[in-house]
Amino acid sequence: MSEDFGHMAAGVAAGVVRPRTVTHAARVVSWAAEHRLPLTFRGSGFSQSGQSVPVNTLVVETSELAGAGPYDPAGGSVTCEAGLTWRRLLEVTEPDGLAPPVLPFNLDISVGGALSAGGIGAGSHRHGLIADNVMEMEVATGKGVLRCRPGENGDLFQAALGGLGRFGLVLRVALRLTPTGGMVRSLRVVRTSCREWLTELTELSCDPAIAFLEGTSEMADEFSIWIGTSADTSAPDSGRQVAEIVTRTWHDFTRRYESRFADMRSTGAWEQSAHPWLEMLLPLTSAGLNAVERVLGDRPSGREWSARFILIRRSAVLPTLILPEGRDQVGLFALLPKAVHHHDDETFAFLRSAASLLLLAGGKRYLSGWMGEMADEDWRLHFGPDYGRHLRARAAFDPAGVFTSALFHRPL
């Protein structure tokens, strides 16, 4: 409980509660709000800057809130408790050939944890954030348990999705389901130019035949585009030279990162290293793409870096407080240094400089990643013209001001 996956924020819990039912969880939240006892909500703890780390607060740990149902295969929906992991959720829906249209890369994240940041996956260019596919939620707020959806308590619905638990504890979530399909064919196309890589990813994101799309870069002069389609669908006719073709079941495709995670665990990097993974949401403008190109070109030598670029479709359901201004799409740029020690001054200095450059280009921080030190002015800049609305929502749903974590060691 004293750390999260980032291993950079440390805290102390005043106590830990693991409610076994949503009723119990709601009572804990109500009691804490009544007695003004600060709370920190924690799912699987995969945050990186103390988002789920206590600061002498009572921790509500949601792993026991792992129920699923009602499940309506014919209607294409499932309701689950927020502590359920995506892996366990798929055990319910996958036998019927159904799944949420966007899944996180790490299936051991809790449903509530992913939604607290918004949630991003390889299908986001078509289906938006994971939060876009939420139909309804029950949230234990400082004013009681409220059901919310578009058109009913819509202000809470918008605030809680991507809200880092600052508006209440999500108890239950109703998610939209779509068919998984059969086999997935993944084509890897390699580019040596960063700008060509970014431009091509943006163009491909408009192809309706592409179900999954990811940009990855492991080396300074090699940029890969992974194009995922149904194995029954013709590959996009692009004239591109294909470096690799992988055909696998949908089940195996959704677990394609697990060997990488296993390697990190076996080497000790999972638990022993810091994970300052810079994750920024960017407008697809010349300024935004130029900033990505400059950051990748300036990566310090002497260490391994991994980069990701994911396209995200906008919709009216998106949590509006976390996205940069722009067109119908935005991009998630992630820069992942490997095997970082806590006192690696050069790496942290570069990440701070990169974050500043990306923010100046119109970027917004994706709130599950490495945030650095966030002062009041940083939050004002993050929310921009919506800062006042954010404060009003906080006052409405956390009037006692008890929902907090190590990330918010300074009051908003």
Short mmCIF file of C-alpha atoms in Angstrom, two decimals:
data_model
loop_
_atom_site.label_atom_id
_atom_site.label_comp_id
_atom_site.label_asym_id
_atom_site.label_seq_id
_atom_site.Cartn_x
_atom_site.Cartn_y
_atom_site.Cartn_z
CA MET A 1 0.00 0.00 0.00
CA SER A 2 2.94 2.37 0.57
CA GLU A 3 3.86 2.53 -3.15
CA ASP A 4 2.32 2.06 -6.57
CA PHE A 5 3.73 0.62 -9.80
CA GLY A 6 5.74 3.77 -10.41
CA HIS A 7 7.83 3.23 -7.24
CA MET A 8 8.37 6.98 -6.99
CA ALA A 9 5.70 8.10 -4.53
CA ALA A 10 5.66 6.73 -1.00
CA GLY A 11 2.99 7.10 1.64
CA VAL A 12 1.57 5.68 4.84
CA ALA A 13 -1.94 4.31 5.29
CA ALA A 14 -3.90 5.26 8.40
CA GLY A 15 -5.73 1.98 7.86
CA VAL A 16 -6.94 -0.33 5.11
CA VAL A 17 -10.50 -1.42 4.39
CA ARG A 18 -11.24 -4.17 1.86
CA PRO A 19 -15.03 -4.08 1.49
CA ARG A 20 -16.54 -7.34 0.25
CA THR A 21 -19.76 -5.81 -1.02
CA VAL A 22 -20.66 -2.55 -2.72
CA THR A 23 -23.02 -1.85 0.18
CA HIS A 24 -20.12 -2.11 2.61
CA ALA A 25 -17.97 0.11 0.39
CA ALA A 26 -20.70 2.74 0.17
CA ARG A 27 -21.06 2.77 3.96
CA VAL A 28 -17.31 3.30 4.38
CA VAL A 29 -17.38 6.27 2.01
CA SER A 30 -20.45 7.74 3.71
CA TRP A 31 -18.94 7.34 7.19
CA ALA A 32 -15.62 8.88 6.12
CA ALA A 33 -17.35 11.84 4.49
CA GLU A 34 -19.49 12.40 7.59
CA HIS A 35 -16.44 12.34 9.87
CA ARG A 36 -14.15 14.15 7.41
CA LEU A 37 -11.70 11.25 7.33
CA PRO A 38 -9.51 11.41 4.20
CA LEU A 39 -9.80 8.42 1.85
CA THR A 40 -7.59 7.01 -0.90
CA PHE A 41 -9.14 4.55 -3.36
CA ARG A 42 -6.93 1.76 -4.69
CA GLY A 43 -7.55 -0.94 -7.26
CA SER A 44 -4.57 -2.90 -8.61
CA GLY A 45 -2.11 -0.08 -7.85
CA PHE A 46 -0.76 0.37 -11.38
CA SER A 47 -0.53 4.15 -11.19
CA GLN A 48 2.89 5.80 -11.41
CA SER A 49 2.78 9.08 -9.49
CA GLY A 50 0.96 8.26 -6.29
CA GLN A 51 -2.57 8.31 -7.71
CA SER A 52 -3.38 5.26 -5.55
CA VAL A 53 -0.89 5.88 -2.72
CA PRO A 54 -2.17 7.05 0.70
CA VAL A 55 -0.92 10.09 2.61
CA ASN A 56 -1.86 9.11 6.16
CA THR A 57 -5.31 8.36 4.75
CA LEU A 58 -7.67 5.41 5.04
CA VAL A 59 -7.26 3.17 2.00
CA VAL A 60 -10.34 1.61 0.42
CA GLU A 61 -8.84 -1.33 -1.47
CA THR A 62 -11.33 -2.67 -4.02
CA SER A 63 -9.95 -6.11 -4.94
CA GLU A 64 -12.86 -7.87 -3.20
CA LEU A 65 -15.40 -5.91 -5.26
CA ALA A 66 -15.00 -8.35 -8.12
CA GLY A 67 -18.50 -9.47 -9.01
CA ALA A 68 -19.84 -9.64 -12.56
CA GLY A 69 -23.48 -9.49 -13.53
CA PRO A 70 -26.06 -8.96 -14.75
CA TYR A 71 -24.65 -10.13 -18.06
CA ASP A 72 -26.77 -9.73 -21.21
CA PRO A 73 -25.06 -11.37 -24.20
CA ALA A 74 -28.04 -10.76 -26.47
CA GLY A 75 -28.17 -7.08 -25.55
CA GLY A 76 -24.38 -6.66 -25.69
CA SER A 77 -23.75 -5.44 -22.16
CA VAL A 78 -22.30 -6.55 -18.85
CA THR A 79 -22.38 -4.95 -15.41
CA CYS A 80 -19.46 -5.54 -13.07
CA GLU A 81 -18.01 -4.25 -9.83
CA ALA A 82 -15.16 -1.82 -10.17
CA GLY A 83 -12.51 -3.98 -8.47
CA LEU A 84 -12.84 -6.72 -11.09
CA THR A 85 -9.83 -7.01 -13.39
CA TRP A 86 -10.24 -7.01 -17.14
CA ARG A 87 -8.81 -10.54 -17.23
CA ARG A 88 -11.57 -11.78 -14.94
CA LEU A 89 -14.20 -9.86 -16.88
CA LEU A 90 -13.12 -11.57 -20.09
CA GLU A 91 -13.56 -14.95 -18.41
CA VAL A 92 -17.26 -14.07 -18.27
CA THR A 93 -17.79 -12.61 -21.74
CA GLU A 94 -15.16 -14.21 -24.00
CA PRO A 95 -16.79 -17.69 -24.13
CA ASP A 96 -19.72 -15.99 -25.90
CA GLY A 97 -17.42 -14.21 -28.33
CA LEU A 98 -17.98 -10.83 -26.68
CA ALA A 99 -15.74 -8.21 -25.06
CA PRO A 100 -15.57 -4.47 -24.45
CA PRO A 101 -14.45 -2.84 -27.72
CA VAL A 102 -11.37 -1.29 -26.07
CA LEU A 103 -9.16 -3.18 -23.63
CA PRO A 104 -6.07 -1.99 -21.73
CA PHE A 105 -2.70 -3.47 -22.66
CA ASN A 106 -2.40 -4.86 -19.12
CA LEU A 107 -5.43 -7.02 -18.34
CA ASP A 108 -4.61 -7.12 -14.62
CA ILE A 109 -5.66 -3.48 -14.16
CA SER A 110 -9.00 -3.15 -12.39
CA VAL A 111 -12.01 -1.89 -14.29
CA GLY A 112 -12.35 1.08 -11.94
CA GLY A 113 -8.64 1.86 -12.16
CA ALA A 114 -8.68 2.07 -15.96
CA LEU A 115 -11.80 4.26 -15.94
CA SER A 116 -10.28 6.60 -13.35
CA ALA A 117 -7.79 7.68 -16.05
CA GLY A 118 -10.00 7.12 -19.11
CA GLY A 119 -8.50 3.90 -20.46
CA ILE A 120 -6.64 3.46 -23.77
CA GLY A 121 -6.09 0.45 -26.03
CA ALA A 122 -5.24 -0.59 -29.58
CA GLY A 123 -8.89 -0.19 -30.59
CA SER A 124 -9.10 3.43 -29.43
CA HIS A 125 -8.79 4.84 -32.96
CA ARG A 126 -12.23 3.33 -33.67
CA HIS A 127 -13.95 3.20 -30.28
CA GLY A 128 -12.35 5.99 -28.25
CA LEU A 129 -11.39 5.59 -24.63
CA ILE A 130 -12.55 2.66 -22.54
CA ALA A 131 -14.66 5.30 -20.78
CA ASP A 132 -16.54 5.92 -24.03
CA ASN A 133 -18.00 2.45 -23.75
CA VAL A 134 -19.45 2.89 -20.26
CA MET A 135 -23.23 2.92 -20.34
CA GLU A 136 -23.94 3.58 -16.68
CA MET A 137 -22.20 3.73 -13.29
CA GLU A 138 -22.97 3.67 -9.60
CA VAL A 139 -20.68 5.98 -7.64
CA ALA A 140 -20.37 6.38 -3.86
CA THR A 141 -19.94 10.14 -3.55
CA GLY A 142 -19.72 12.42 -0.56
CA LYS A 143 -23.45 12.99 -0.99
CA GLY A 144 -24.42 9.32 -1.15
CA VAL A 145 -24.61 6.63 -3.84
CA LEU A 146 -25.67 8.04 -7.19
CA ARG A 147 -26.47 6.31 -10.45
CA CYS A 148 -25.18 8.23 -13.43
CA ARG A 149 -25.21 7.98 -17.20
CA PRO A 150 -25.58 10.43 -20.08
CA GLY A 151 -28.83 12.25 -19.36
CA GLU A 152 -28.98 11.28 -15.66
CA ASN A 153 -26.50 12.89 -13.29
CA GLY A 154 -24.47 13.60 -16.39
CA ASP A 155 -22.17 16.00 -14.56
CA LEU A 156 -21.04 13.19 -12.27
CA PHE A 157 -20.75 10.79 -15.21
CA GLN A 158 -18.42 13.21 -17.01
CA ALA A 159 -16.41 14.05 -13.89
CA ALA A 160 -15.91 10.51 -12.55
CA LEU A 161 -14.65 9.12 -15.87
CA GLY A 162 -11.01 10.15 -15.89
CA GLY A 163 -11.44 11.74 -12.46
CA LEU A 164 -8.83 9.74 -10.50
CA GLY A 165 -11.32 8.97 -7.75
CA ARG A 166 -11.68 12.62 -6.72
CA PHE A 167 -15.47 12.57 -7.09
CA GLY A 168 -16.22 9.28 -5.36
CA LEU A 169 -15.65 5.56 -5.47
CA VAL A 170 -17.01 3.83 -8.56
CA LEU A 171 -18.95 0.79 -7.34
CA ARG A 172 -20.54 -0.75 -10.43
CA VAL A 173 -20.11 -0.19 -14.15
CA ALA A 174 -22.26 -1.23 -17.12
CA LEU A 175 -20.09 -1.75 -20.19
CA ARG A 176 -20.96 -2.09 -23.85
CA LEU A 177 -19.84 -5.34 -25.53
CA THR A 178 -19.02 -6.10 -29.14
CA PRO A 179 -18.12 -9.37 -30.96
CA THR A 180 -14.49 -10.40 -30.61
CA GLY A 181 -14.23 -12.08 -33.98
CA GLY A 182 -11.99 -15.07 -34.64
CA MET A 183 -8.36 -14.82 -35.66
CA VAL A 184 -6.44 -11.53 -35.69
CA ARG A 185 -3.77 -10.88 -38.31
CA SER A 186 -1.16 -8.31 -37.29
CA LEU A 187 1.09 -6.72 -39.90
CA ARG A 188 4.20 -4.81 -38.86
CA VAL A 189 5.36 -2.05 -41.17
CA VAL A 190 8.67 -0.33 -40.43
CA ARG A 191 9.57 3.29 -41.09
CA THR A 192 12.88 5.08 -40.51
CA SER A 193 11.38 8.57 -40.29
CA CYS A 194 9.46 9.66 -37.20
CA ARG A 195 7.32 12.13 -39.18
CA GLU A 196 6.42 9.48 -41.76
CA TRP A 197 5.52 7.12 -38.89
CA LEU A 198 3.19 9.63 -37.27
CA THR A 199 1.58 10.71 -40.55
CA GLU A 200 0.98 7.14 -41.66
CA LEU A 201 -0.55 6.17 -38.33
CA THR A 202 -2.97 9.09 -38.61
CA GLU A 203 -3.97 8.10 -42.15
CA LEU A 204 -4.41 4.43 -41.28
CA SER A 205 -6.66 5.27 -38.34
CA CYS A 206 -9.39 6.22 -40.84
CA ASP A 207 -9.44 2.78 -42.51
CA PRO A 208 -12.58 0.95 -41.30
CA ALA A 209 -10.97 -2.44 -41.95
CA ILE A 210 -8.31 -1.87 -39.29
CA ALA A 211 -9.52 -3.08 -35.90
CA PHE A 212 -6.30 -2.49 -33.96
CA LEU A 213 -3.58 0.09 -34.54
CA GLU A 214 -0.39 0.80 -32.58
CA GLY A 215 2.77 2.73 -33.24
CA THR A 216 5.88 1.45 -31.44
CA SER A 217 9.54 2.40 -31.46
CA GLU A 218 12.32 0.59 -29.64
CA MET A 219 15.28 2.13 -31.49
CA ALA A 220 16.16 5.67 -32.51
CA ASP A 221 15.94 5.01 -36.25
CA GLU A 222 13.17 2.39 -36.43
CA PHE A 223 9.47 3.09 -36.10
CA SER A 224 6.94 0.27 -36.34
CA ILE A 225 3.25 0.36 -37.21
CA TRP A 226 1.21 -2.63 -36.08
CA ILE A 227 -1.96 -3.05 -38.17
CA GLY A 228 -4.49 -5.53 -36.79
CA THR A 229 -7.34 -6.88 -38.90
CA SER A 230 -9.60 -9.88 -38.87
CA ALA A 231 -7.81 -12.78 -40.53
CA ASP A 232 -10.85 -13.05 -42.83
CA THR A 233 -10.40 -9.45 -43.99
CA SER A 234 -8.09 -8.45 -46.80
CA ALA A 235 -5.02 -6.60 -45.58
CA PRO A 236 -5.00 -2.85 -46.34
CA ASP A 237 -3.63 -2.35 -49.85
CA SER A 238 -1.04 0.27 -49.11
CA GLY A 239 1.96 -0.74 -51.15
CA ARG A 240 3.89 -0.98 -47.89
CA GLN A 241 6.62 -3.52 -47.40
CA VAL A 242 5.57 -5.74 -44.50
CA ALA A 243 8.33 -6.66 -42.07
CA GLU A 244 6.36 -9.21 -40.07
CA ILE A 245 2.99 -10.97 -40.09
CA VAL A 246 1.56 -12.61 -36.95
CA THR A 247 -1.76 -14.47 -37.01
CA ARG A 248 -3.23 -15.57 -33.69
CA THR A 249 -6.49 -16.02 -31.88
CA TRP A 250 -8.24 -12.97 -30.45
CA HIS A 251 -7.53 -14.41 -27.00
CA ASP A 252 -3.79 -14.54 -27.64
CA PHE A 253 -3.79 -11.14 -29.31
CA THR A 254 -5.25 -9.43 -26.25
CA ARG A 255 -2.48 -10.99 -24.15
CA ARG A 256 0.38 -10.13 -26.50
CA TYR A 257 2.16 -7.94 -23.91
CA GLU A 258 2.29 -10.62 -21.24
CA SER A 259 5.66 -12.01 -22.32
CA ARG A 260 7.12 -8.50 -21.99
CA PHE A 261 5.63 -8.15 -18.51
CA ALA A 262 6.98 -11.60 -17.57
CA ASP A 263 10.47 -10.56 -18.68
CA MET A 264 10.25 -7.44 -16.51
CA ARG A 265 9.25 -9.55 -13.53
CA SER A 266 12.02 -12.11 -14.11
CA THR A 267 14.73 -9.43 -14.27
CA GLY A 268 13.39 -7.56 -11.25
CA ALA A 269 12.54 -4.47 -13.31
CA TRP A 270 8.85 -4.80 -12.46
CA GLU A 271 9.34 -4.33 -8.73
CA GLN A 272 12.79 -2.83 -8.32
CA SER A 273 12.96 -0.09 -10.96
CA ALA A 274 11.18 3.22 -11.05
CA HIS A 275 8.68 3.59 -13.90
CA PRO A 276 8.52 7.24 -14.91
CA TRP A 277 6.51 6.54 -18.06
CA LEU A 278 5.66 9.86 -19.64
CA GLU A 279 2.18 9.68 -21.20
CA MET A 280 0.78 12.71 -23.00
CA LEU A 281 -2.39 13.30 -24.98
CA LEU A 282 -1.64 15.48 -27.98
CA PRO A 283 -3.54 17.30 -30.71
CA LEU A 284 -2.77 15.99 -34.18
CA THR A 285 -1.41 19.36 -35.28
CA SER A 286 1.92 20.33 -36.76
CA ALA A 287 2.97 21.61 -33.34
CA GLY A 288 1.99 18.35 -31.62
CA LEU A 289 3.70 16.11 -34.16
CA ASN A 290 6.79 18.33 -34.28
CA ALA A 291 7.09 18.06 -30.49
CA VAL A 292 6.96 14.23 -30.62
CA GLU A 293 9.59 14.21 -33.36
CA ARG A 294 11.88 16.48 -31.36
CA VAL A 295 11.48 14.51 -28.13
CA LEU A 296 12.28 11.22 -29.84
CA GLY A 297 15.24 12.77 -31.64
CA ASP A 298 16.66 14.13 -28.39
CA ARG A 299 16.45 10.91 -26.36
CA PRO A 300 19.66 10.59 -24.34
CA SER A 301 21.91 7.75 -25.42
CA GLY A 302 23.21 5.21 -22.96
CA ARG A 303 19.82 3.81 -21.97
CA GLU A 304 16.99 1.91 -23.61
CA TRP A 305 13.83 3.79 -24.51
CA SER A 306 10.51 2.52 -25.74
CA ALA A 307 7.88 4.75 -27.36
CA ARG A 308 4.20 4.28 -28.22
CA PHE A 309 1.75 6.33 -30.26
CA ILE A 310 -1.96 5.47 -30.14
CA LEU A 311 -4.76 7.28 -31.97
CA ILE A 312 -7.95 8.00 -29.98
CA ARG A 313 -11.33 8.84 -31.47
CA ARG A 314 -13.30 11.60 -29.82
CA SER A 315 -16.96 11.32 -28.96
CA ALA A 316 -19.57 13.22 -27.01
CA VAL A 317 -19.16 10.79 -24.10
CA LEU A 318 -15.46 11.46 -23.54
CA PRO A 319 -14.48 12.95 -20.18
CA THR A 320 -13.96 16.42 -21.56
CA LEU A 321 -11.64 17.61 -18.81
CA ILE A 322 -8.63 15.54 -19.85
CA LEU A 323 -8.32 15.90 -23.63
CA PRO A 324 -6.45 18.53 -25.61
CA GLU A 325 -8.28 20.69 -28.08
CA GLY A 326 -8.32 19.46 -31.64
CA ARG A 327 -10.13 17.59 -34.34
CA ASP A 328 -11.96 14.27 -34.28
CA GLN A 329 -8.89 12.46 -32.96
CA VAL A 330 -6.07 12.95 -30.51
CA GLY A 331 -2.91 10.95 -30.02
CA LEU A 332 -1.44 9.32 -26.93
CA PHE A 333 2.35 9.58 -26.94
CA ALA A 334 4.09 7.42 -24.36
CA LEU A 335 7.83 7.52 -23.68
CA LEU A 336 9.00 4.63 -21.52
CA PRO A 337 12.58 4.62 -20.22
CA LYS A 338 13.75 1.18 -19.13
CA ALA A 339 15.45 0.19 -15.86
CA VAL A 340 15.43 3.64 -14.27
CA HIS A 341 17.00 4.17 -10.87
CA HIS A 342 15.44 6.69 -8.50
CA HIS A 343 18.51 8.94 -8.61
CA ASP A 344 18.95 8.95 -12.39
CA ASP A 345 19.11 12.74 -12.66
CA GLU A 346 19.78 12.82 -16.41
CA THR A 347 16.71 10.74 -17.26
CA PHE A 348 14.37 12.68 -15.00
CA ALA A 349 15.70 16.01 -16.28
CA PHE A 350 15.04 14.90 -19.85
CA LEU A 351 11.52 13.71 -19.00
CA ARG A 352 10.71 17.05 -17.36
CA SER A 353 12.01 18.89 -20.41
CA ALA A 354 10.05 16.61 -22.75
CA ALA A 355 6.86 17.11 -20.73
CA SER A 356 7.27 20.90 -20.91
CA LEU A 357 7.77 20.78 -24.68
CA LEU A 358 4.71 18.58 -25.22
CA LEU A 359 2.57 20.77 -22.97
CA LEU A 360 3.61 23.86 -24.92
CA ALA A 361 2.49 22.06 -28.09
CA GLY A 362 -1.03 21.78 -26.68
CA GLY A 363 -0.69 18.46 -24.88
CA LYS A 364 -2.48 17.25 -21.77
CA ARG A 365 -1.15 14.71 -19.30
CA TYR A 366 -2.73 11.28 -19.37
CA LEU A 367 -3.42 10.94 -15.68
CA SER A 368 -2.31 7.36 -14.99
CA GLY A 369 1.31 7.99 -15.97
CA TRP A 370 4.30 9.81 -14.53
CA MET A 371 3.24 13.31 -13.53
CA GLY A 372 6.30 14.71 -11.81
CA GLU A 373 5.54 17.39 -9.22
CA MET A 374 2.12 18.90 -9.87
CA ALA A 375 1.63 22.29 -8.19
CA ASP A 376 -1.62 24.26 -8.17
CA GLU A 377 -0.65 26.15 -11.30
CA ASP A 378 0.06 22.90 -13.15
CA TRP A 379 -3.48 21.71 -12.41
CA ARG A 380 -4.89 25.05 -13.55
CA LEU A 381 -3.04 24.68 -16.84
CA HIS A 382 -4.13 21.06 -17.18
CA PHE A 383 -7.83 21.85 -16.84
CA GLY A 384 -7.60 25.19 -18.63
CA PRO A 385 -11.00 26.89 -19.03
CA ASP A 386 -12.65 23.87 -17.36
CA TYR A 387 -10.82 24.45 -14.07
CA GLY A 388 -13.80 26.21 -12.53
CA ARG A 389 -16.16 23.45 -13.58
CA HIS A 390 -13.77 20.90 -12.07
CA LEU A 391 -13.78 22.74 -8.73
CA ARG A 392 -17.57 22.98 -8.76
CA ALA A 393 -17.86 19.25 -9.39
CA ARG A 394 -15.44 18.58 -6.54
CA ALA A 395 -17.52 20.75 -4.22
CA ALA A 396 -20.72 19.01 -5.34
CA PHE A 397 -19.59 15.40 -4.98
CA ASP A 398 -16.87 15.67 -2.32
CA PRO A 399 -18.11 18.56 -0.17
CA ALA A 400 -16.01 17.42 2.80
CA GLY A 401 -12.86 17.28 0.64
CA VAL A 402 -11.88 13.76 1.74
CA PHE A 403 -11.05 11.99 -1.55
CA THR A 404 -7.29 12.33 -2.06
CA SER A 405 -3.96 10.55 -2.64
CA ALA A 406 -0.22 11.20 -2.70
CA LEU A 407 -0.55 12.84 -6.11
CA PHE A 408 -2.72 15.52 -4.55
CA HIS A 409 -0.54 16.34 -1.59
CA ARG A 410 -1.30 19.96 -2.41
CA PRO A 411 -4.96 20.98 -2.33
CA LEU A 412 -6.70 21.88 -5.58
#
